[in-house]
mmCIF file of C-alpha atoms in Angstrom:
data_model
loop_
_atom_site.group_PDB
_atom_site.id
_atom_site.type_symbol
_atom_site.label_atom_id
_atom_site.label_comp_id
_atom_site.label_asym_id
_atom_site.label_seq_id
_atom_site.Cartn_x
_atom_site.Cartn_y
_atom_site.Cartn_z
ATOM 1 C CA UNK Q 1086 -7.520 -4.309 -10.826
ATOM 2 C CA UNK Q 1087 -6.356 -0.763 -11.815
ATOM 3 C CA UNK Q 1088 -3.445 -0.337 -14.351
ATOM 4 C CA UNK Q 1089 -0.393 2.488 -13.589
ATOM 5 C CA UNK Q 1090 1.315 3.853 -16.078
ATOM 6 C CA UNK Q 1091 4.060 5.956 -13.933
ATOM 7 C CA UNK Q 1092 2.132 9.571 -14.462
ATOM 8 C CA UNK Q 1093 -0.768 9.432 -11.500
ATOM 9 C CA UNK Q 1094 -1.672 7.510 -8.534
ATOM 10 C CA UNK Q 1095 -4.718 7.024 -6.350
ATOM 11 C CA UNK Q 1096 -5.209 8.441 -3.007
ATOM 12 C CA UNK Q 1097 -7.619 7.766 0.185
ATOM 13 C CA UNK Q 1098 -7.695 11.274 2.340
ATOM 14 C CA UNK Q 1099 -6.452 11.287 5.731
ATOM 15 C CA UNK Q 1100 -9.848 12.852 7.731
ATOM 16 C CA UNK Q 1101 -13.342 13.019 6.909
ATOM 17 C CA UNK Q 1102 -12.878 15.799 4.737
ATOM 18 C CA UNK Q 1103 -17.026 16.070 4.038
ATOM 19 C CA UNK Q 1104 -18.140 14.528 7.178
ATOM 20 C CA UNK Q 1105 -19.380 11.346 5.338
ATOM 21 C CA UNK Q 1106 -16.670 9.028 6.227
ATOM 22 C CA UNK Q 1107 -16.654 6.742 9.631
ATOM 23 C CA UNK Q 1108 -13.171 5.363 10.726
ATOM 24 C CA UNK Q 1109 -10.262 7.682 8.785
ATOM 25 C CA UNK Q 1110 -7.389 6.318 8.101
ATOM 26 C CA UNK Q 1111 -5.563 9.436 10.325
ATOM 27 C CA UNK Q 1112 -6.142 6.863 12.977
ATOM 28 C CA UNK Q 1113 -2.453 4.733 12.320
ATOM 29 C CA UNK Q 1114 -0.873 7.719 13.464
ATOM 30 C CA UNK Q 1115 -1.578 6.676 16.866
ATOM 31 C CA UNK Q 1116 -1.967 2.728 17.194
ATOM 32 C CA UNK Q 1117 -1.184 -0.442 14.911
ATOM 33 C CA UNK Q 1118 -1.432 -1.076 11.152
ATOM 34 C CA UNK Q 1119 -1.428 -2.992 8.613
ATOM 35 C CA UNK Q 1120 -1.117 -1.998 4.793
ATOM 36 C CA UNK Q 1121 -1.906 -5.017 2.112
ATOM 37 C CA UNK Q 1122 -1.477 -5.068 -1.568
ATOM 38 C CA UNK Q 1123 -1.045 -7.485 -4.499
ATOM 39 C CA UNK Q 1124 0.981 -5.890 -7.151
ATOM 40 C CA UNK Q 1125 2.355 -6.780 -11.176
ATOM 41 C CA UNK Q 1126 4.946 -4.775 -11.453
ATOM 42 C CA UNK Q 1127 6.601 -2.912 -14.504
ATOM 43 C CA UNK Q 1128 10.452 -4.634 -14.384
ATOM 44 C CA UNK Q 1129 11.399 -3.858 -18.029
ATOM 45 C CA UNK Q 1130 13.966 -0.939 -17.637
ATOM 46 C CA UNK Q 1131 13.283 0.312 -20.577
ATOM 47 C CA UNK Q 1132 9.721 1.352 -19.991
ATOM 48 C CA UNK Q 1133 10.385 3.262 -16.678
ATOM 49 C CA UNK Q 1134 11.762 6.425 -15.882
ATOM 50 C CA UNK Q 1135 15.206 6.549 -13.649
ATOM 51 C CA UNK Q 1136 14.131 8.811 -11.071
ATOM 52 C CA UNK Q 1137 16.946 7.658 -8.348
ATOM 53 C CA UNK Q 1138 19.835 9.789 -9.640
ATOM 54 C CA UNK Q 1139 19.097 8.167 -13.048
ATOM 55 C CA UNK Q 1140 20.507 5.137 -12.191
ATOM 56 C CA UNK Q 1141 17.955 3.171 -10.726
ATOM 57 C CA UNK Q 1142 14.206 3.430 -10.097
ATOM 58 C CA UNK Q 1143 11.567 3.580 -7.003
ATOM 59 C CA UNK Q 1144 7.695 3.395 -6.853
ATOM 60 C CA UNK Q 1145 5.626 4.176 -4.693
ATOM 61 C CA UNK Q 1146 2.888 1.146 -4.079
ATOM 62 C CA UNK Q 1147 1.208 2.206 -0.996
ATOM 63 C CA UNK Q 1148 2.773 5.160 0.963
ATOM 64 C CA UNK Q 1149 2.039 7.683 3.362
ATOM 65 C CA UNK Q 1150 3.723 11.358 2.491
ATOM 66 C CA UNK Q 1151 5.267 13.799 3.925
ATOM 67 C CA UNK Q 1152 8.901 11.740 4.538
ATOM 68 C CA UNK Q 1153 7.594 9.134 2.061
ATOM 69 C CA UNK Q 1154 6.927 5.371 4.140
ATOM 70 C CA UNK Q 1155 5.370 2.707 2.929
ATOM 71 C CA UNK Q 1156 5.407 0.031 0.216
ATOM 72 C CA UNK Q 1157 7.921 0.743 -2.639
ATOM 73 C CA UNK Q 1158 9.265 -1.397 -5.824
ATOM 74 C CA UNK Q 1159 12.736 -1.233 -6.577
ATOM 75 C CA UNK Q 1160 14.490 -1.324 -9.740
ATOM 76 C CA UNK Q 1161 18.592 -1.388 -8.955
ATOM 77 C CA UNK Q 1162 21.565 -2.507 -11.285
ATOM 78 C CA UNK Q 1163 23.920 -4.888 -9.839
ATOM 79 C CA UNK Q 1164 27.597 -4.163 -9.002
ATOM 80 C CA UNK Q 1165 28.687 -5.531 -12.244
ATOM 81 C CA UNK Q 1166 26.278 -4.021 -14.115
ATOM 82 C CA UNK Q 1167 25.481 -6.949 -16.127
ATOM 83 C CA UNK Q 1168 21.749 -7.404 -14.550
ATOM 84 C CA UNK Q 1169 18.765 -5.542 -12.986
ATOM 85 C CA UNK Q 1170 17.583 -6.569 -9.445
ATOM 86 C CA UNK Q 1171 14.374 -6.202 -8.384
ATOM 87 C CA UNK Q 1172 12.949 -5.406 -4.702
ATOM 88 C CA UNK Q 1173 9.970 -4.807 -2.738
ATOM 89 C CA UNK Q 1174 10.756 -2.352 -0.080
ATOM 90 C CA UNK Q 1175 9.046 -1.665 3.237
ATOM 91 C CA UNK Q 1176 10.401 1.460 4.570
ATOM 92 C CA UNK Q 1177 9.010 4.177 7.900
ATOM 93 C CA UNK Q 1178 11.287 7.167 9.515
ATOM 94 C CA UNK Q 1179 11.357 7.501 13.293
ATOM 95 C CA UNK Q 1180 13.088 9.856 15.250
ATOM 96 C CA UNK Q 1181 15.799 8.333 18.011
ATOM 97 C CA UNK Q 1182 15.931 9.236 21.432
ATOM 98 C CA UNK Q 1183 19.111 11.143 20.547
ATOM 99 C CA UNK Q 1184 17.001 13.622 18.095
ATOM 100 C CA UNK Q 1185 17.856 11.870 14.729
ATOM 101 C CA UNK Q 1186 15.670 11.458 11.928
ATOM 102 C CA UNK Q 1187 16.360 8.268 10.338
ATOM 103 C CA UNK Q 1188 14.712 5.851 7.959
ATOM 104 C CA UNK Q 1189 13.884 1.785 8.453
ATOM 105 C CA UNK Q 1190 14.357 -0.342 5.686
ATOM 106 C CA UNK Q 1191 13.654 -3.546 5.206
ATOM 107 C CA UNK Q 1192 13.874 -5.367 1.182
ATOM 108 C CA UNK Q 1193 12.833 -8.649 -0.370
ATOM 109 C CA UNK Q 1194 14.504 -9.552 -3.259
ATOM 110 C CA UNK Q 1195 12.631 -10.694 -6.018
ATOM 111 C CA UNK Q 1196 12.765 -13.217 -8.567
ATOM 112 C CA UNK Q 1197 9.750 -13.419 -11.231
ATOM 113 C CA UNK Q 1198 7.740 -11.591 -13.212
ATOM 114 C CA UNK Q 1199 4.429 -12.498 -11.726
ATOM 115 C CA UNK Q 1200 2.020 -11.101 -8.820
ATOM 116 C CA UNK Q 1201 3.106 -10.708 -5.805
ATOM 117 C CA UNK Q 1202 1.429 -10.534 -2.502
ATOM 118 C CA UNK Q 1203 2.746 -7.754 -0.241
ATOM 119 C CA UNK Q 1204 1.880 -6.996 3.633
ATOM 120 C CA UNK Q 1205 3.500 -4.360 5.837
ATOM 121 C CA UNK Q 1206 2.760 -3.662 9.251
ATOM 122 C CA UNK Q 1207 3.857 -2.019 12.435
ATOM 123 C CA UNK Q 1208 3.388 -2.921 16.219
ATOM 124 C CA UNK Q 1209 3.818 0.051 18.256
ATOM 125 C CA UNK Q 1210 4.014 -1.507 21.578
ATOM 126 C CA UNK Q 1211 6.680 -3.551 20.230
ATOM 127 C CA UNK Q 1212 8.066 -1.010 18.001
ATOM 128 C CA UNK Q 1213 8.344 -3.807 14.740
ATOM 129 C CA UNK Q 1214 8.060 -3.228 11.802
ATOM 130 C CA UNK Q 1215 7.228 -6.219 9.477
ATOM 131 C CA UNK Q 1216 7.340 -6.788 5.502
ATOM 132 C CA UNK Q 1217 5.822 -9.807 4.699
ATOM 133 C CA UNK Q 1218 6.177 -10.589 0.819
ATOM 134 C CA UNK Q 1219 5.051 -13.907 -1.409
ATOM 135 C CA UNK Q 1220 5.573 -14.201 -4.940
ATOM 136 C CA UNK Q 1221 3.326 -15.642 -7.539
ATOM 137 C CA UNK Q 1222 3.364 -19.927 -7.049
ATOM 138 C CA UNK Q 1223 5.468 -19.145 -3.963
ATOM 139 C CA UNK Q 1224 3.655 -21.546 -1.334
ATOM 140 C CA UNK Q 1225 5.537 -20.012 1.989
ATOM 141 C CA UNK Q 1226 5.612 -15.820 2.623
ATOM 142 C CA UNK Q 1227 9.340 -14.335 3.149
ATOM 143 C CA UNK Q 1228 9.269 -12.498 6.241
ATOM 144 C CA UNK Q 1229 11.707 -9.169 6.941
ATOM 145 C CA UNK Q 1230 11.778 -7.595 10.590
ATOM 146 C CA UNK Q 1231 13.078 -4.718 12.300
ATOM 147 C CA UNK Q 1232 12.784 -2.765 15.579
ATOM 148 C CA UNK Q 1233 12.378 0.625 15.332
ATOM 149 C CA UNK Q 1234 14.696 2.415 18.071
ATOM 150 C CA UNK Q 1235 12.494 5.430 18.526
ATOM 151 C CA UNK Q 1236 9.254 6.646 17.506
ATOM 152 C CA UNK Q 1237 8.127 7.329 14.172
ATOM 153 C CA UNK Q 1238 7.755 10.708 13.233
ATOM 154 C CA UNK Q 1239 4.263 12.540 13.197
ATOM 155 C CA UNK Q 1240 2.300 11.535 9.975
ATOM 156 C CA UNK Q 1241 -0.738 13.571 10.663
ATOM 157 C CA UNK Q 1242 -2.155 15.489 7.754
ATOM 158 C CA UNK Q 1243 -0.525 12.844 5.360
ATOM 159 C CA UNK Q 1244 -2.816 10.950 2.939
ATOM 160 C CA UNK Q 1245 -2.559 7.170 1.884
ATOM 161 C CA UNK Q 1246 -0.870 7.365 -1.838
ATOM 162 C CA UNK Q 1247 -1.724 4.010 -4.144
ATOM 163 C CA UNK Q 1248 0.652 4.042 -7.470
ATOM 164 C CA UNK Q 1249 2.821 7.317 -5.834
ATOM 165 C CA UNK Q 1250 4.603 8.648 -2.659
ATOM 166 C CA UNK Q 1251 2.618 11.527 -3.262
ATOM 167 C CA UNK Q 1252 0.956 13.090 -6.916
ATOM 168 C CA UNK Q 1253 0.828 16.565 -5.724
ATOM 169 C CA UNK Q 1254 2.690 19.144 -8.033
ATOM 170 C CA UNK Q 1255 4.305 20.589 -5.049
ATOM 171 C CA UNK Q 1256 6.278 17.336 -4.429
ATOM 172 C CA UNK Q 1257 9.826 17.161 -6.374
ATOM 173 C CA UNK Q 1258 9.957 13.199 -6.061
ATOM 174 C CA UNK Q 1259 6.007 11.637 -6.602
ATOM 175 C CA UNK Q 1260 7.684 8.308 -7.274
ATOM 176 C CA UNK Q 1261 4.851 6.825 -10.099
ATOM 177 C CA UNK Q 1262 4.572 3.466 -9.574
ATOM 178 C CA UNK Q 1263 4.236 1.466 -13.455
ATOM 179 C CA UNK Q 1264 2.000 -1.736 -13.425
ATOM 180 C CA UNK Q 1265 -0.714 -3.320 -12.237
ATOM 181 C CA UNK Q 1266 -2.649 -3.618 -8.608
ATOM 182 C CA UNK Q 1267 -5.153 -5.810 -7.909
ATOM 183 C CA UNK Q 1268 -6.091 -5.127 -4.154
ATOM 184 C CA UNK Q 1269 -5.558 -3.093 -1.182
ATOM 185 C CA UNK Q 1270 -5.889 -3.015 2.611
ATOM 186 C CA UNK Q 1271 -5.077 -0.410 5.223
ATOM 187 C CA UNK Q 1272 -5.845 -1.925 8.877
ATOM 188 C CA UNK Q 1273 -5.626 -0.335 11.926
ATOM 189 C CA UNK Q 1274 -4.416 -3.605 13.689
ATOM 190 C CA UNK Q 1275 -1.595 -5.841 12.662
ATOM 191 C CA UNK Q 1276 -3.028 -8.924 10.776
ATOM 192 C CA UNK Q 1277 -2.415 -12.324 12.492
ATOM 193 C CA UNK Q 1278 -1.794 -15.473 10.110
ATOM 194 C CA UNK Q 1279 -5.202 -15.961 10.122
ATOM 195 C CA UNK Q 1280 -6.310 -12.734 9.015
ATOM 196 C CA UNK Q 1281 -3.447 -12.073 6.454
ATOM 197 C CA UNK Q 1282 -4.576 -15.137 4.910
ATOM 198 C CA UNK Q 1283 -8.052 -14.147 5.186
ATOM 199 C CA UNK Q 1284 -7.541 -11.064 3.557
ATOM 200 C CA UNK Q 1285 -5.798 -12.826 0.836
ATOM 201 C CA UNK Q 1286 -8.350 -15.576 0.267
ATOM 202 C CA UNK Q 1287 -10.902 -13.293 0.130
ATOM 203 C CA UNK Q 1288 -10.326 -10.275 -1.893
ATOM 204 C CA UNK Q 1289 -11.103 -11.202 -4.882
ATOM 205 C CA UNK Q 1290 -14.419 -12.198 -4.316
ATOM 206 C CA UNK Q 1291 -15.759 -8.646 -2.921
ATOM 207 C CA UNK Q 1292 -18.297 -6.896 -5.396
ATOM 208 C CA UNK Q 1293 -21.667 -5.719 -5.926
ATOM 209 C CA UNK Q 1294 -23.963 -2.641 -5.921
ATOM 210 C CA UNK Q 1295 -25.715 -0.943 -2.855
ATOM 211 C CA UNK Q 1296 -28.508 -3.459 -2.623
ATOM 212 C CA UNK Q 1297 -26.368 -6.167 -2.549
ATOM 213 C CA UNK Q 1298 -24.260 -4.572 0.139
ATOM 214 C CA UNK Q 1299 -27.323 -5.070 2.272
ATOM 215 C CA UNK Q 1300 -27.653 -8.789 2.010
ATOM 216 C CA UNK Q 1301 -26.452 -11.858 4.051
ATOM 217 C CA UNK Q 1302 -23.856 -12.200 1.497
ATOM 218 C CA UNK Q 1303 -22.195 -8.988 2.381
ATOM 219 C CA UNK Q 1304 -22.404 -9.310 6.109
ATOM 220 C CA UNK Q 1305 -21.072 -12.595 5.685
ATOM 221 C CA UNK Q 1306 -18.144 -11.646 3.668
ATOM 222 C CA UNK Q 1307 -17.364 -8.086 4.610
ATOM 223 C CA UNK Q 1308 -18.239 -7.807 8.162
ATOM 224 C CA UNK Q 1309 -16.690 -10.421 9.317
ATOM 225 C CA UNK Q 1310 -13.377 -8.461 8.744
ATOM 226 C CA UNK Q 1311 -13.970 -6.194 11.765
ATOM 227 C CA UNK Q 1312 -11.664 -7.798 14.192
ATOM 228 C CA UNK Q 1313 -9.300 -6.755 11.912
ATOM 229 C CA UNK Q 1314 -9.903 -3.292 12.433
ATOM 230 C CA UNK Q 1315 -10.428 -2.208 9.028
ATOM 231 C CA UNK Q 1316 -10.115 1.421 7.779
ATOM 232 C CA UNK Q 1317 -10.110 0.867 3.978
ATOM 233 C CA UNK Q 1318 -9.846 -2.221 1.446
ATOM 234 C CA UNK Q 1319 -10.902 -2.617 -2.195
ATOM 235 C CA UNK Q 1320 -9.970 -4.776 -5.542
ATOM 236 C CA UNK Q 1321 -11.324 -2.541 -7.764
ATOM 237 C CA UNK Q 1322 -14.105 -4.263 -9.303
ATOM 238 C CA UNK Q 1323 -16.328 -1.766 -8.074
ATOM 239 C CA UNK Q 1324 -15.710 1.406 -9.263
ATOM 240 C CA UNK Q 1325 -16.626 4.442 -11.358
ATOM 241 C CA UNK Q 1326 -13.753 5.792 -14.068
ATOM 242 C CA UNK Q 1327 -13.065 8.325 -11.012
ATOM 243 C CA UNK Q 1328 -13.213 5.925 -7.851
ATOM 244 C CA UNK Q 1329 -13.002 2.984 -6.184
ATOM 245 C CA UNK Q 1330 -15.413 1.239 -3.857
ATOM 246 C CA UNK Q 1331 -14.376 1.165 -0.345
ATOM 247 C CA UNK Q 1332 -15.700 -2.208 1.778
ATOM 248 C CA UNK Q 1333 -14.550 -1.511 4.981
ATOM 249 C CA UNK Q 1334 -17.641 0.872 5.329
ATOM 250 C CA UNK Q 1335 -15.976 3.625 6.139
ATOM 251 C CA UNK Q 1336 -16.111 5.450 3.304
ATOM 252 C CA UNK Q 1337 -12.671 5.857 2.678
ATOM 253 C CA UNK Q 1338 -13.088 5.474 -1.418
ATOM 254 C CA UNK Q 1339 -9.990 5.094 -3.171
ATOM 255 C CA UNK Q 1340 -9.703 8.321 -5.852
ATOM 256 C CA UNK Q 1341 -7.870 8.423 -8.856
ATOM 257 C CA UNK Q 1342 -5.814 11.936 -9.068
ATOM 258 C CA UNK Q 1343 -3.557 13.559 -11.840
ATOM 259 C CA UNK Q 1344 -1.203 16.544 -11.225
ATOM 260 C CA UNK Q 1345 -2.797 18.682 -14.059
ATOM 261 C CA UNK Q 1346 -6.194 18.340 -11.685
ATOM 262 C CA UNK Q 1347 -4.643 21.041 -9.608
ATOM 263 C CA UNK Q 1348 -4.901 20.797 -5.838
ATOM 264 C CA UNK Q 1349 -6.982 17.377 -3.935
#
């Protein structure tokens, strides 16, 4: 589990930048995915910084930059203004045949203060995009849908943001994302069921140093994810104070930036 508190994120390049990677995750950009997270958000108002118009706030869970897509929580007052409402949002921009840029939306409302379980995926045969969301105790996963009329709009060159829409100094809106994480996934399939629940069951259980990763144990627990397609997929419980360990095998390790780094 890593801990965000709304001034850096973590980030998983787009490309093999030092030819030690296998599968990058640059390879969405052309078929199916899948992103999965499990996230405790921040909801107390006070504690977060309005950075929509400083009325309401937006963070960026797991996103792609450039025209920011991806996972997002949602801090929004209601029409009275008597309460906050929280959301998870799953959102993507496509062009449409008629040459408009638009964006695709689609929001879960949400109701407690615990964990919640968070998949988003897109089929691009069938042009879908799915956000899947279940809260902490929550038996059954809410299910959003929407078809995308058009194609989404070329991502290349964009990295895979975790706690951001994108930590670079040169972007006006980064989004920080306040609270806790406790997994991710980026798949280059769209999960079944099966496999979301998979993913989910499992998780929590992945560890272990280099020797163990070539044991029984490992093939047994890692490997057998491959029909999933996986590109990259942690919990954190590996890591150094600079990086997380990446079990899809690819080498796509999760790294923890801050602006005042200078340039990734």
């Amino acid at each position: 589990m890593i801990t965000l508190d709304g001034t850096h994120g973590w980030v998983i390049s787009y490309t093999n930048k030092h030819n030690i990677s296998g599968k990058v995750v640059e390879e969405i950009n052309t078929g199916d995915w899948t992103f999965c997270t499990s996230i405790k958000p921040e909801w107390d108002v006070d504690k977060l910084f309005l950075n929509i118009n400083e009325q309401g706030y937006r963070g960026g869970v797991l996103c792609r930059n450039g025209m920011h897509s991806g996972i997002f929580n949602v801090l929004w007052p209601s029409d009275d203004g008597k309460e906050w409402l929280r959301f998870i949002k799953g959102e993507i921009w496509y062009d449409t045949p008629e040459g408009e840029t638009k964006v695709a939306v689609l929001e879960t409302r949400v109701g407690g203060d615990g964990w919640i379980d968070i998949m988003l995926s897109y089929n691009r045969k069938e042009k879908t995009l799915v956000l899947e969301t279940r809260e902490e105790l929550q038996e059954n996963w809410t299910t959003q849908v929407i078809k995308i009329d058009g194609e989404i709009i070329d991502y290349s060159g964009s990295h895979v943001w975790i706690g951001c829409a994108n930590a670079f100094a040169s972007c006006p809106e980064p989004q920080f994302y306040s609270g806790h994480i406790r997994c991710l996934g980026v798949f280059n399939s769209v999960l079944t069921e099966e496999y979301r629940d998979k993913f989910y069951k499992e998780y929590q259980e992945f560890r272990g140093i280099m020797k163990y990763f070539r044991g029984h144990a490992h093939k047994r627990q890692v490997y057998n994810f491959e029909a999933m397609k996986p590109l990259a997929f942690t919990n954190f419980k590996t890591s150094t104070p600079y990086k997380a360990f990446d079990f899809s095998g690819n080498g796509n390790h999760p790294i923890i930036y801050k602006r005042e780094w200078g340039v990734y």
